[in-house]
């Protein structure tokens, strides 16, 4: 709901009466005093040139109660909403799990940020709502001044705080439902096909500084249903007749309670606040983990916090979010700059599993395309007939997609009529068999030429500081043509999948002649926008994307699990244990569908007959167990080679495993609980949990030893949602009933043959 700005002084009284009367009728409020409070809220928040406020429900004291259930186990009924405070001075964002309060005058400032699960107050001091540096000068967006004690913030202090005329000042707010950031078009199996819901609160700010006339800054807060999650972003609209240079945009500034105190110690040495997890859609570096890929989260010191324990004021208690290598982005007249999107997920525990489950639920909710998980083969082809043969094998065995792997004869950069026609024919053939098809393209870690590669700002030479040793600039003439060719190829051939190896890894470029960026200061930002734009385009056109870097929040579906490629030249028995370690380690923060594994069917980076699976029929036991390890974890592996089977027996084995996976697909794509990491010394295993499904858990256990084992283990069932009785079956055998103890565990006994596995369902 949006509101234009009018001169309100003459009609304030009439508007107040209108709101009073309509709100009384709509809300069913019985007490006249409550209506008067709301009328006061409307009246006091009508500055001379400010929009009228929408009708808001009034915050009730009983809403201060902490959430009594577990949002990771039981769905949350309370929906995200925006409320007016009882005294009419504040706006409250609330969804039952998180609460964030904003004082509206004399400028907007966040004065309360509370986890409604464990009651933790995260905020200790008022800060600006954002900060921007334009044409070399830094300005606060919103915020209040004058807080004397910065170790904590009392509500009674807020009335005495003041605004600064040099800051961007609040003008109006709007409330709307959350709209999808990406218009995702699902085309393959997905565990969740619904876009997230919630409410968005947006504050509009303008500056009284003449040089900034025409700039509208809007700060957005998206509060999601069913999660203690806010996504914050900022937009700058240039309504002036000239351009501005944006040197930095800090889209979140929070004076947070410190995690620990130390008399001496540096920010790097001291713990950061664990009650909030921060992630943005500006991450890269090939680590296959967000925390290492993050480029925007800065835990800084706060010199205004003079009562902190640290004598040198080095406590990392000021959270600021911004990409630090973006220093000069031109905002021309009529255009809008959009900041990174900052996900703020409130945490209620130090437990690694619980924190991981919360992060995984965040991805399932705000990036549902990450739950797509087609069964695909990685084909190494030399001619078209091999592609058709592989398509036929996929169709027979129950596979759903085929990706032309690196080293194949598919060149997606060749947009000649002959090549396009070839792949149109092969795509049509795949579709007649019910198989999706796609290809591979390498961007980074390759050299084009001096004119198009990234220019090192220190030496002025191409490739001197490239992350992968060599790299083209995505904003170069070649880079822009590369994106255009990929879109044309995918669009005209009808390809359904795209594997982009070496996505843009963050290389800056000092070139001043590349058409896609002006210079060093905007090179990273512009290249990121180009790369993310390609992935969003794919997502919105129903194209599934594998990309080994952290572009999930901008539309990619899957990233590498995290493995060392030369390990696939090791003996198969070692590969199996290493693969299970990779699965165990790679699924703490990622869901199973967000990762791919790797199973080379032919020789890969060395190794003899003890390392490879071909001929498949001669190594069928190992082939089957490798499939079970990955399918049983819900992780799709890249089965890379010329075929999926070589004999009828091999074909039946592949069909059997795929059918098993599809039968239990829902639970196998659910999140995992880590039971025991593979070490080759004893059993290892994982358990999928899904409290909303009929099958609440699926346990997968392995015996790496050369002898039969029998073990009794405590199986943790808390996150299955079961509380009294658990019904357990081993491999669809006879059901056994277990009583769940006070720790939410059952004692499970199992026996596994040498170098084998077993599995159980829990209902």
XYZ file of C-alpha atoms in Angstrom:
763
model
C 0.000 0.000 0.000
C 1.574 3.269 -1.066
C 0.681 6.873 -0.179
C 1.495 10.111 -1.980
C 2.863 13.103 -0.086
C 0.384 15.942 0.499
C 0.227 19.032 2.616
C -1.633 17.632 5.644
C -2.044 20.397 8.177
C -5.561 21.486 7.168
C -7.064 17.986 6.929
C -5.317 16.304 9.878
C -8.346 16.551 12.128
C -10.695 15.045 9.548
C -8.278 12.208 8.807
C -7.824 11.446 12.484
C -11.588 11.202 12.928
C -11.858 8.967 9.879
C -9.131 6.606 11.134
C -10.595 6.631 14.610
C -14.039 5.685 13.346
C -12.993 3.073 10.768
C -10.382 1.471 13.009
C -12.910 1.234 15.837
C -15.342 -0.566 13.513
C -12.825 -2.860 11.842
C -10.841 -3.924 14.868
C -13.825 -4.416 17.134
C -12.010 -2.568 19.940
C -14.160 -2.105 22.971
C -12.234 0.561 24.813
C -12.439 4.165 23.744
C -9.011 4.760 25.277
C -7.396 2.372 22.799
C -9.023 4.212 19.922
C -7.727 7.482 21.270
C -4.226 6.021 21.430
C -4.451 5.084 17.785
C -5.844 8.488 16.883
C -2.918 10.068 18.692
C -0.527 7.767 16.760
C -1.983 9.029 13.482
C -1.949 12.656 14.532
C 1.568 12.900 15.935
C 3.031 11.212 12.906
C 1.692 13.694 10.344
C 4.568 16.090 9.695
C 3.900 18.969 7.350
C 4.855 17.090 4.157
C 4.445 13.473 5.146
C 2.101 10.805 3.819
C -0.958 9.741 5.824
C -0.418 6.504 7.701
C -2.279 3.322 6.865
C -4.538 1.725 9.445
C -2.468 -0.496 11.717
C -3.466 -2.951 14.411
C -2.245 -1.932 17.850
C 0.469 -3.930 19.604
C -0.888 -5.931 22.540
C 1.016 -6.755 25.698
C 0.262 -10.474 25.437
C 2.281 -10.568 22.210
C 5.405 -10.112 24.337
C 5.171 -13.776 25.397
C 7.902 -16.025 24.043
C 7.029 -18.665 21.469
C 6.230 -21.847 23.380
C 6.843 -24.450 20.667
C 9.796 -25.294 18.398
C 9.535 -23.618 14.995
C 11.923 -26.207 13.524
C 9.496 -28.987 14.427
C 6.003 -27.463 14.541
C 4.640 -25.026 11.912
C 4.097 -21.491 13.219
C 0.513 -20.222 12.965
C 1.259 -16.530 13.572
C 1.714 -14.552 10.370
C 4.098 -11.662 9.881
C 2.518 -8.291 10.530
C 3.111 -4.602 11.208
C 1.683 -3.000 14.355
C 1.412 0.418 15.981
C 2.726 0.698 19.526
C 0.326 1.504 22.336
C 1.738 5.004 22.759
C 1.613 5.751 19.053
C 5.325 6.444 18.704
C 6.600 3.199 17.197
C 6.029 0.665 14.462
C 6.522 -3.012 15.316
C 7.494 -5.824 12.908
C 6.456 -9.149 14.428
C 5.767 -12.749 13.396
C 5.730 -14.621 16.699
C 9.429 -15.528 16.430
C 11.112 -12.166 15.890
C 10.242 -8.605 16.865
C 11.813 -5.396 15.568
C 10.620 -1.991 16.753
C 11.193 1.330 14.965
C 10.727 4.794 16.475
C 9.199 7.041 13.811
C 10.230 10.465 15.027
C 12.091 12.697 14.843
C 13.737 10.181 12.506
C 13.345 6.447 12.055
C 15.545 4.305 14.295
C 15.484 0.652 15.346
C 15.174 0.564 19.145
C 14.373 -3.089 19.808
C 15.448 -6.311 18.055
C 14.333 -9.351 20.008
C 14.362 -13.097 19.474
C 10.914 -14.205 20.620
C 12.052 -17.826 20.968
C 14.639 -17.375 23.711
C 14.021 -13.760 24.680
C 17.446 -12.461 23.651
C 17.643 -8.721 23.084
C 20.221 -8.182 20.357
C 20.351 -4.399 20.388
C 22.479 -2.308 22.747
C 22.486 1.037 20.943
C 20.739 3.069 18.280
C 22.521 3.364 14.941
C 21.523 4.712 11.522
C 19.285 2.408 9.538
C 21.799 2.514 6.699
C 24.689 4.613 5.483
C 25.655 5.765 2.011
C 28.707 7.518 0.653
C 27.915 9.672 -2.381
C 30.404 11.816 -4.280
C 32.904 11.212 -1.479
C 30.673 12.264 1.440
C 29.087 9.839 3.901
C 25.479 10.270 5.047
C 23.415 8.449 7.648
C 20.030 7.143 6.581
C 17.668 7.585 9.507
C 18.927 7.029 13.017
C 18.874 9.110 16.194
C 21.641 10.784 18.174
C 22.456 11.440 21.800
C 22.527 8.013 23.462
C 24.952 8.427 26.370
C 25.330 4.811 27.493
C 25.966 2.361 24.640
C 26.205 -0.887 26.611
C 22.420 -1.155 26.662
C 19.380 0.801 25.539
C 16.381 1.594 27.727
C 13.051 2.456 26.063
C 12.718 5.522 28.286
C 15.850 7.043 26.770
C 14.506 7.118 23.210
C 12.298 10.196 23.703
C 15.371 12.308 24.444
C 17.256 11.306 21.288
C 17.455 13.757 18.417
C 17.724 13.802 14.640
C 20.418 15.522 12.612
C 19.463 17.693 9.679
C 22.510 16.428 7.789
C 21.059 12.895 7.788
C 18.549 11.532 5.317
C 15.200 12.090 7.069
C 12.136 9.880 7.197
C 9.244 10.925 4.967
C 6.794 8.017 4.822
C 6.417 4.287 5.008
C 4.614 1.646 2.994
C 3.493 -1.868 3.854
C 3.069 -4.636 1.314
C 3.115 -8.390 1.049
C 6.413 -9.945 0.058
C 6.667 -10.508 -3.678
C 9.061 -13.106 -5.117
C 12.557 -11.763 -5.680
C 12.847 -14.177 -8.606
C 9.900 -15.311 -10.709
C 11.015 -18.934 -10.482
C 9.635 -21.400 -13.030
C 10.042 -24.931 -11.612
C 10.397 -27.606 -14.286
C 11.877 -30.565 -12.395
C 11.104 -32.385 -9.146
C 11.286 -30.103 -6.105
C 10.628 -30.633 -2.414
C 9.058 -27.166 -2.178
C 7.358 -25.400 -5.074
C 5.922 -22.503 -3.058
C 7.405 -19.042 -2.842
C 7.858 -17.507 0.599
C 5.206 -15.309 2.206
C 5.372 -12.469 4.680
C 5.210 -8.692 4.962
C 7.509 -5.910 3.775
C 7.885 -2.607 5.589
C 9.622 0.165 3.634
C 10.770 3.586 4.869
C 11.339 6.458 2.429
C 14.052 9.023 3.236
C 15.158 12.272 1.632
C 17.929 14.728 2.393
C 17.654 18.464 3.015
C 21.115 18.925 1.514
C 20.695 20.810 -1.799
C 23.348 18.708 -3.540
C 21.302 15.564 -2.858
C 17.982 16.901 -4.099
C 16.163 14.311 -6.187
C 17.578 11.268 -4.402
C 15.015 8.969 -2.798
C 16.431 6.329 -0.463
C 14.104 3.503 0.532
C 15.046 0.915 3.139
C 13.100 -2.349 2.979
C 12.524 -4.932 5.719
C 10.981 -8.243 4.673
C 9.702 -10.306 7.610
C 8.923 -13.905 6.662
C 6.178 -16.185 7.898
C 7.246 -19.149 10.008
C 10.872 -18.098 10.572
C 12.763 -15.559 12.703
C 14.064 -14.040 9.481
C 14.258 -10.496 8.140
C 15.770 -9.638 4.755
C 16.918 -6.045 4.563
C 17.773 -4.142 1.393
C 18.062 -0.574 0.165
C 17.284 1.217 -3.057
C 18.412 4.645 -4.258
C 16.300 6.272 -6.935
C 17.825 9.161 -8.842
C 15.041 11.600 -9.716
C 17.446 14.481 -10.336
C 18.626 15.652 -13.710
C 22.233 14.570 -13.197
C 24.331 11.637 -12.073
C 25.872 10.665 -8.747
C 28.803 8.454 -7.836
C 27.956 5.901 -5.167
C 31.133 5.083 -3.280
C 29.646 2.787 -0.653
C 26.278 1.520 0.527
C 26.067 0.047 4.023
C 22.602 -1.452 4.019
C 22.686 -2.655 7.619
C 24.207 -1.056 10.727
C 23.495 -2.671 14.097
C 24.931 -1.858 17.492
C 24.729 -5.413 18.798
C 25.282 -6.811 22.247
C 28.803 -8.224 22.405
C 29.207 -11.999 22.440
C 32.028 -11.838 24.963
C 34.144 -9.331 26.837
C 37.918 -9.243 27.084
C 40.186 -6.650 28.654
C 42.565 -7.017 25.714
C 42.072 -8.694 22.370
C 41.467 -7.823 18.719
C 38.231 -8.145 16.747
C 39.706 -11.120 14.905
C 40.403 -12.879 18.207
C 37.077 -12.217 19.890
C 33.806 -14.050 19.300
C 31.049 -12.396 17.315
C 27.396 -12.265 18.330
C 25.961 -15.788 17.864
C 22.329 -14.722 18.174
C 22.146 -13.561 14.572
C 23.232 -15.284 11.358
C 23.912 -12.931 8.455
C 24.050 -13.861 4.782
C 23.824 -11.756 1.634
C 23.562 -12.456 -2.074
C 27.114 -11.209 -2.616
C 29.368 -14.194 -2.005
C 32.026 -16.033 -3.977
C 35.468 -17.702 -3.889
C 34.865 -21.380 -4.714
C 34.904 -22.530 -1.060
C 31.508 -24.305 -1.343
C 30.636 -22.746 2.039
C 28.948 -19.427 2.691
C 30.939 -18.326 5.733
C 34.169 -18.453 3.740
C 32.552 -17.068 0.575
C 30.990 -14.070 2.337
C 32.143 -10.685 1.033
C 29.902 -8.268 2.931
C 29.708 -8.986 6.676
C 31.950 -6.735 8.754
C 32.210 -7.028 12.533
C 33.646 -3.672 13.433
C 34.493 -1.847 16.632
C 32.383 0.935 18.164
C 34.350 3.824 19.682
C 31.134 5.400 21.013
C 30.782 2.383 23.319
C 33.096 3.809 25.973
C 31.984 1.557 28.829
C 33.031 -1.682 27.140
C 35.468 -3.940 28.987
C 38.086 -3.865 26.248
C 40.573 -1.107 27.121
C 41.337 -0.369 23.469
C 37.678 -0.372 22.378
C 38.310 -3.394 20.142
C 35.166 -5.415 20.905
C 33.564 -6.545 17.611
C 30.052 -5.326 18.417
C 29.143 -3.143 15.432
C 27.702 -5.105 12.518
C 27.950 -3.413 9.136
C 27.040 -5.002 5.808
C 28.619 -3.795 2.571
C 30.874 -5.024 -0.275
C 34.181 -3.309 0.443
C 35.638 -3.482 -3.077
C 32.784 -1.487 -4.575
C 33.905 2.147 -4.469
C 32.562 3.999 -7.520
C 29.232 3.029 -9.085
C 27.677 5.652 -11.343
C 23.963 6.286 -10.763
C 22.701 8.166 -13.790
C 19.548 10.241 -13.834
C 16.370 8.184 -13.875
C 17.981 4.956 -12.672
C 17.696 3.028 -9.403
C 20.520 1.380 -7.468
C 19.613 -1.737 -5.504
C 21.835 -2.919 -2.665
C 22.722 -6.431 -1.644
C 19.985 -8.341 0.181
C 20.936 -9.039 3.798
C 19.351 -12.095 5.409
C 19.203 -11.793 9.194
C 18.250 -15.105 10.784
C 17.905 -15.040 14.561
C 19.490 -18.002 16.331
C 18.465 -19.508 19.657
C 21.259 -22.022 20.223
C 24.978 -22.709 19.951
C 24.270 -26.276 18.852
C 25.760 -26.851 15.395
C 22.986 -29.143 14.192
C 20.225 -26.799 15.277
C 21.896 -23.789 13.731
C 22.386 -25.737 10.514
C 18.745 -26.814 10.449
C 17.687 -23.172 10.785
C 19.919 -22.109 7.889
C 18.713 -25.018 5.754
C 15.108 -24.049 6.425
C 15.946 -20.508 5.369
C 17.143 -21.736 1.961
C 14.100 -23.978 1.524
C 11.868 -20.989 2.286
C 13.385 -17.992 0.508
C 15.148 -19.900 -2.306
C 12.786 -22.813 -3.000
C 14.504 -23.533 -6.313
C 17.338 -25.026 -4.244
C 14.972 -27.905 -3.425
C 14.814 -28.930 -7.098
C 16.783 -32.147 -7.431
C 16.639 -33.934 -10.789
C 18.415 -37.244 -11.306
C 21.073 -36.522 -13.909
C 23.934 -38.161 -15.756
C 27.170 -36.411 -16.752
C 27.869 -37.596 -20.280
C 31.286 -37.495 -21.917
C 30.418 -37.602 -25.614
C 32.302 -37.490 -28.876
C 29.374 -37.600 -31.305
C 25.606 -37.242 -31.534
C 24.901 -40.970 -31.450
C 26.509 -41.262 -28.028
C 24.144 -38.540 -26.821
C 21.124 -40.463 -28.123
C 22.374 -43.698 -26.576
C 22.825 -41.996 -23.216
C 19.358 -40.459 -23.459
C 17.943 -43.923 -24.075
C 19.782 -45.312 -21.048
C 18.525 -42.458 -18.879
C 14.950 -43.122 -19.962
C 15.227 -46.864 -19.288
C 16.807 -46.525 -15.832
C 14.595 -43.735 -14.514
C 17.097 -40.912 -14.817
C 15.529 -37.533 -15.536
C 18.263 -35.399 -17.077
C 21.478 -35.486 -19.076
C 24.268 -32.914 -18.844
C 26.951 -32.802 -21.528
C 30.007 -32.779 -19.294
C 33.311 -30.979 -19.750
C 35.284 -32.693 -22.497
C 32.133 -33.405 -24.513
C 31.474 -32.277 -28.050
C 28.892 -29.667 -27.022
C 30.098 -26.072 -27.431
C 27.521 -23.664 -26.043
C 29.514 -20.672 -27.286
C 29.072 -21.826 -30.896
C 25.903 -20.058 -32.015
C 26.264 -20.926 -35.678
C 23.117 -22.123 -37.417
C 24.626 -25.580 -37.905
C 25.448 -26.060 -34.220
C 22.109 -24.669 -33.060
C 20.265 -27.048 -35.392
C 22.294 -30.034 -34.136
C 21.358 -29.382 -30.516
C 17.762 -28.534 -31.338
C 17.420 -32.010 -32.846
C 19.084 -33.707 -29.881
C 17.022 -31.683 -27.402
C 13.838 -32.652 -29.193
C 14.915 -36.303 -29.062
C 15.585 -36.063 -25.322
C 12.209 -34.474 -24.713
C 10.393 -37.233 -26.587
C 11.975 -39.621 -24.083
C 10.979 -37.455 -21.111
C 14.595 -36.452 -20.452
C 15.866 -32.941 -19.735
C 19.125 -31.988 -21.417
C 21.798 -29.372 -20.832
C 25.414 -28.478 -21.297
C 28.604 -27.257 -19.670
C 30.450 -23.983 -20.142
C 33.611 -22.667 -18.500
C 33.863 -18.953 -17.739
C 36.725 -18.270 -15.347
C 40.138 -19.972 -15.130
C 40.650 -19.457 -18.858
C 42.557 -16.895 -20.867
C 41.021 -14.939 -23.757
C 43.510 -12.177 -24.583
C 45.058 -9.030 -23.121
C 42.166 -6.863 -24.254
C 39.469 -8.945 -22.534
C 41.107 -10.468 -19.456
C 40.933 -8.816 -16.018
C 43.541 -6.103 -15.495
C 45.463 -6.127 -12.220
C 45.178 -2.692 -10.542
C 48.694 -2.971 -9.069
C 50.756 -4.007 -12.084
C 48.366 -2.992 -14.850
C 48.881 -6.396 -16.439
C 46.200 -8.873 -17.471
C 45.584 -11.927 -15.237
C 48.308 -10.963 -12.728
C 45.952 -11.212 -9.738
C 43.143 -13.405 -11.115
C 41.668 -15.796 -8.560
C 42.134 -18.814 -10.834
C 45.366 -17.592 -12.431
C 43.612 -16.521 -15.614
C 40.209 -14.938 -16.094
C 38.322 -12.883 -18.629
C 36.465 -9.818 -17.405
C 32.729 -10.383 -17.576
C 32.343 -6.704 -18.399
C 34.725 -6.897 -21.355
C 33.531 -7.043 -24.946
C 34.145 -10.796 -24.906
C 32.365 -11.207 -21.552
C 29.224 -9.399 -22.663
C 29.173 -11.455 -25.857
C 29.677 -14.632 -23.785
C 26.495 -13.990 -21.798
C 24.559 -13.116 -24.940
C 25.725 -16.319 -26.659
C 24.723 -18.489 -23.707
C 21.244 -16.972 -23.558
C 20.830 -17.362 -27.298
C 22.054 -20.953 -27.299
C 19.872 -21.995 -24.353
C 16.851 -20.140 -25.652
C 16.988 -21.439 -29.215
C 17.997 -25.054 -28.530
C 15.544 -25.515 -25.667
C 18.239 -26.687 -23.229
C 16.825 -27.355 -19.760
C 20.027 -27.366 -17.688
C 23.152 -25.243 -17.590
C 26.372 -26.108 -15.796
C 28.544 -23.006 -15.469
C 31.994 -23.919 -14.247
C 34.208 -21.202 -12.826
C 31.439 -18.638 -12.217
C 32.640 -15.091 -11.704
C 34.886 -15.363 -8.600
C 35.094 -11.679 -7.671
C 38.101 -10.580 -9.735
C 38.414 -6.796 -9.897
C 39.470 -5.195 -13.156
C 41.283 -1.889 -13.632
C 40.453 -1.576 -17.326
C 38.830 1.690 -18.354
C 37.941 0.475 -21.852
C 35.711 -2.501 -21.082
C 32.129 -1.596 -22.053
C 30.548 -3.364 -19.062
C 32.169 -1.230 -16.348
C 33.823 2.191 -16.051
C 36.904 1.305 -14.036
C 38.270 -0.420 -10.960
C 35.729 1.037 -8.523
C 32.668 -0.498 -10.169
C 34.272 -3.548 -11.819
C 33.344 -6.094 -9.175
C 29.803 -4.762 -8.739
C 29.099 -4.676 -12.477
C 30.507 -8.155 -13.075
C 28.494 -9.536 -10.164
C 25.346 -7.962 -11.575
C 26.053 -9.536 -14.962
C 26.694 -12.977 -13.475
C 23.668 -12.855 -11.185
C 21.549 -11.512 -14.024
C 22.392 -14.565 -16.134
C 21.423 -16.924 -13.314
C 18.162 -15.104 -12.611
C 17.366 -15.260 -16.324
C 17.940 -19.010 -16.321
C 15.820 -19.459 -13.202
C 12.933 -17.465 -14.639
C 13.091 -19.421 -17.904
C 12.942 -22.812 -16.219
C 16.635 -23.603 -16.733
C 18.277 -25.583 -13.923
C 21.752 -24.271 -12.982
C 24.753 -26.068 -11.512
C 27.417 -23.518 -10.542
C 30.295 -24.152 -8.123
C 30.021 -20.905 -6.183
C 27.535 -19.299 -3.792
C 24.916 -17.789 -6.103
C 21.916 -19.591 -4.541
C 20.041 -16.424 -3.577
C 20.201 -15.230 -7.188
C 18.807 -18.339 -8.796
C 21.349 -21.170 -8.958
C 20.210 -24.613 -7.858
C 23.250 -26.618 -6.914
C 26.884 -26.295 -5.874
C 29.642 -28.859 -5.487
C 29.449 -30.814 -2.244
C 33.092 -30.084 -1.532
C 35.674 -32.674 -2.586
C 39.233 -33.015 -3.829
C 39.188 -34.149 -7.444
C 42.455 -36.105 -7.332
C 40.869 -38.345 -4.674
C 38.887 -40.006 -7.456
C 42.094 -41.632 -8.625
C 42.362 -43.466 -5.295
C 41.198 -47.086 -4.770
C 37.427 -47.452 -4.701
C 37.227 -48.568 -1.059
C 38.959 -45.367 0.006
C 36.797 -43.299 -2.326
C 33.654 -44.642 -0.663
C 34.765 -43.609 2.816
C 35.987 -40.229 1.581
C 32.700 -39.656 -0.243
C 30.729 -40.348 2.938
C 32.955 -37.900 4.793
C 32.271 -35.301 2.090
C 28.529 -35.865 2.437
C 28.650 -35.638 6.230
C 30.775 -32.475 6.187
C 28.970 -30.806 3.290
C 25.443 -30.967 4.709
C 25.735 -28.960 7.903
C 24.415 -25.764 6.309
C 23.310 -27.050 2.905
C 20.282 -29.207 2.148
C 20.929 -32.448 0.209
C 19.500 -30.976 -2.992
C 21.903 -28.002 -2.870
C 24.976 -30.174 -3.512
C 26.302 -32.492 -6.163
C 28.824 -35.257 -5.629
C 31.053 -36.946 -8.175
C 31.332 -40.543 -9.390
C 33.709 -40.869 -12.360
C 32.785 -44.052 -14.206
C 35.978 -43.945 -16.260
C 39.560 -42.972 -15.468
C 39.786 -39.517 -13.927
C 43.018 -37.691 -13.037
C 44.997 -40.908 -12.807
C 44.521 -44.161 -10.933
C 44.531 -47.718 -12.197
C 41.925 -50.440 -12.393
C 41.484 -50.304 -8.604
C 40.169 -46.727 -8.922
C 37.709 -46.854 -11.825
C 34.278 -48.441 -12.144
C 34.410 -49.395 -15.820
C 33.691 -52.068 -16.821
C 30.662 -51.437 -14.600
C 29.593 -55.078 -14.531
C 32.943 -56.077 -13.044
C 32.653 -53.618 -10.162
C 28.927 -53.798 -9.623
C 29.023 -54.032 -5.815
C 31.065 -50.843 -5.557
C 28.940 -49.107 -8.204
C 25.776 -49.961 -6.296
C 27.115 -48.804 -2.944
C 28.333 -45.527 -4.396
C 24.856 -44.927 -5.780
C 23.249 -45.817 -2.441
C 25.613 -43.495 -0.560
C 24.624 -40.538 -2.681
C 20.964 -41.309 -3.352
C 20.557 -42.302 0.285
C 21.888 -38.908 1.342
C 19.611 -37.139 -1.157
C 22.684 -35.867 -3.007
C 22.790 -36.208 -6.777
C 26.221 -37.248 -7.997
C 27.682 -36.515 -11.401
C 27.930 -40.035 -12.818
C 30.483 -39.064 -15.454
C 31.197 -41.369 -18.343
C 29.839 -42.669 -21.642
C 27.063 -44.887 -20.194
C 25.079 -45.838 -17.091
C 25.173 -49.597 -17.657
C 27.024 -52.149 -19.766
C 25.090 -55.373 -19.146
C 21.525 -56.345 -18.330
C 22.542 -57.109 -14.752
C 24.098 -53.662 -14.372
C 20.975 -52.084 -15.858
C 18.747 -53.903 -13.358
C 20.951 -52.724 -10.496
C 20.745 -49.080 -11.597
C 16.985 -49.353 -12.067
C 16.604 -50.910 -8.607
C 18.527 -48.144 -6.842
C 16.740 -45.365 -8.744
C 13.340 -46.891 -7.987
C 14.245 -47.106 -4.308
C 15.286 -43.478 -4.326
C 12.083 -42.341 -6.045
C 9.929 -44.347 -3.640
C 11.484 -42.557 -0.663
C 12.307 -39.345 -2.470
C 10.457 -37.010 -0.124
C 12.208 -38.179 3.022
C 15.576 -38.637 1.269
C 15.482 -34.963 0.272
C 14.711 -33.894 3.830
C 17.398 -32.448 6.087
C 19.848 -34.757 7.797
C 20.873 -35.288 11.388
C 24.540 -36.187 11.681
C 24.964 -39.480 13.540
C 28.579 -40.537 13.104
C 31.231 -39.401 10.618
C 32.951 -42.069 8.526
C 36.428 -42.928 9.792
C 36.868 -46.506 8.542
C 37.088 -47.804 12.127
C 33.434 -48.442 12.908
C 29.914 -47.758 11.660
C 28.949 -44.358 10.267
C 25.657 -42.869 9.251
C 23.101 -40.125 8.882
C 19.368 -39.758 9.468
C 16.897 -37.741 7.400
C 14.145 -36.061 9.417
C 10.785 -34.669 8.281
C 8.250 -33.982 11.059
C 5.539 -33.007 8.541
C 5.755 -36.228 6.492
C 4.263 -39.682 7.090
C 7.761 -41.146 7.254
C 9.373 -39.021 9.954
C 12.892 -40.343 9.578
C 15.120 -42.485 7.363
C 18.363 -43.827 8.836
C 21.242 -44.886 6.577
C 24.123 -46.801 8.212
C 27.376 -48.213 6.827
C 29.895 -50.831 7.939
C 33.364 -50.176 6.442
C 34.937 -53.163 8.208
C 35.719 -56.543 6.706
C 33.660 -58.263 9.385
C 30.008 -58.257 10.398
C 29.115 -55.827 13.168
C 26.237 -55.527 15.640
C 25.804 -52.235 17.448
C 23.386 -50.489 19.806
C 23.125 -46.740 19.262
C 21.042 -43.927 20.696
C 18.960 -42.604 17.810
C 17.936 -38.939 18.369
C 14.298 -38.469 17.305
C 13.581 -34.966 18.611
C 13.509 -33.354 15.155
C 11.206 -36.043 13.756
C 8.458 -34.561 15.917
C 7.711 -37.936 17.506
C 7.272 -37.854 21.287
C 6.010 -41.175 22.638
C 6.181 -44.081 20.208
C 8.325 -44.735 17.130
C 7.582 -47.481 14.610
C 10.771 -48.641 12.911
C 11.326 -50.918 9.904
C 14.621 -52.193 8.545
C 14.589 -52.386 4.731
C 10.776 -52.623 4.626
C 10.859 -55.583 7.011
C 8.813 -56.269 10.109
C 7.775 -53.179 12.055
C 9.110 -52.788 15.587
C 7.696 -50.391 18.142
C 9.997 -48.372 20.404
C 9.226 -46.146 23.379
C 10.899 -42.766 23.088
C 12.750 -41.820 26.265
C 12.839 -38.438 28.004
C 15.843 -37.389 25.911
C 13.775 -38.038 22.745
C 15.973 -41.039 21.868
C 15.429 -44.708 21.199
C 18.023 -47.451 21.467
C 18.407 -49.012 18.033
C 20.226 -52.286 17.488
C 21.471 -53.181 14.027
C 23.651 -55.730 12.312
C 25.485 -54.965 9.067
C 27.388 -57.373 6.846
C 31.063 -56.660 6.032
C 31.631 -53.591 3.810
C 27.906 -53.111 3.419
C 25.024 -50.955 4.618
C 21.479 -51.021 5.955
C 18.631 -48.546 6.321
C 15.576 -47.971 8.498
C 12.388 -45.933 8.250
C 10.874 -44.254 11.303
C 7.170 -43.420 11.640
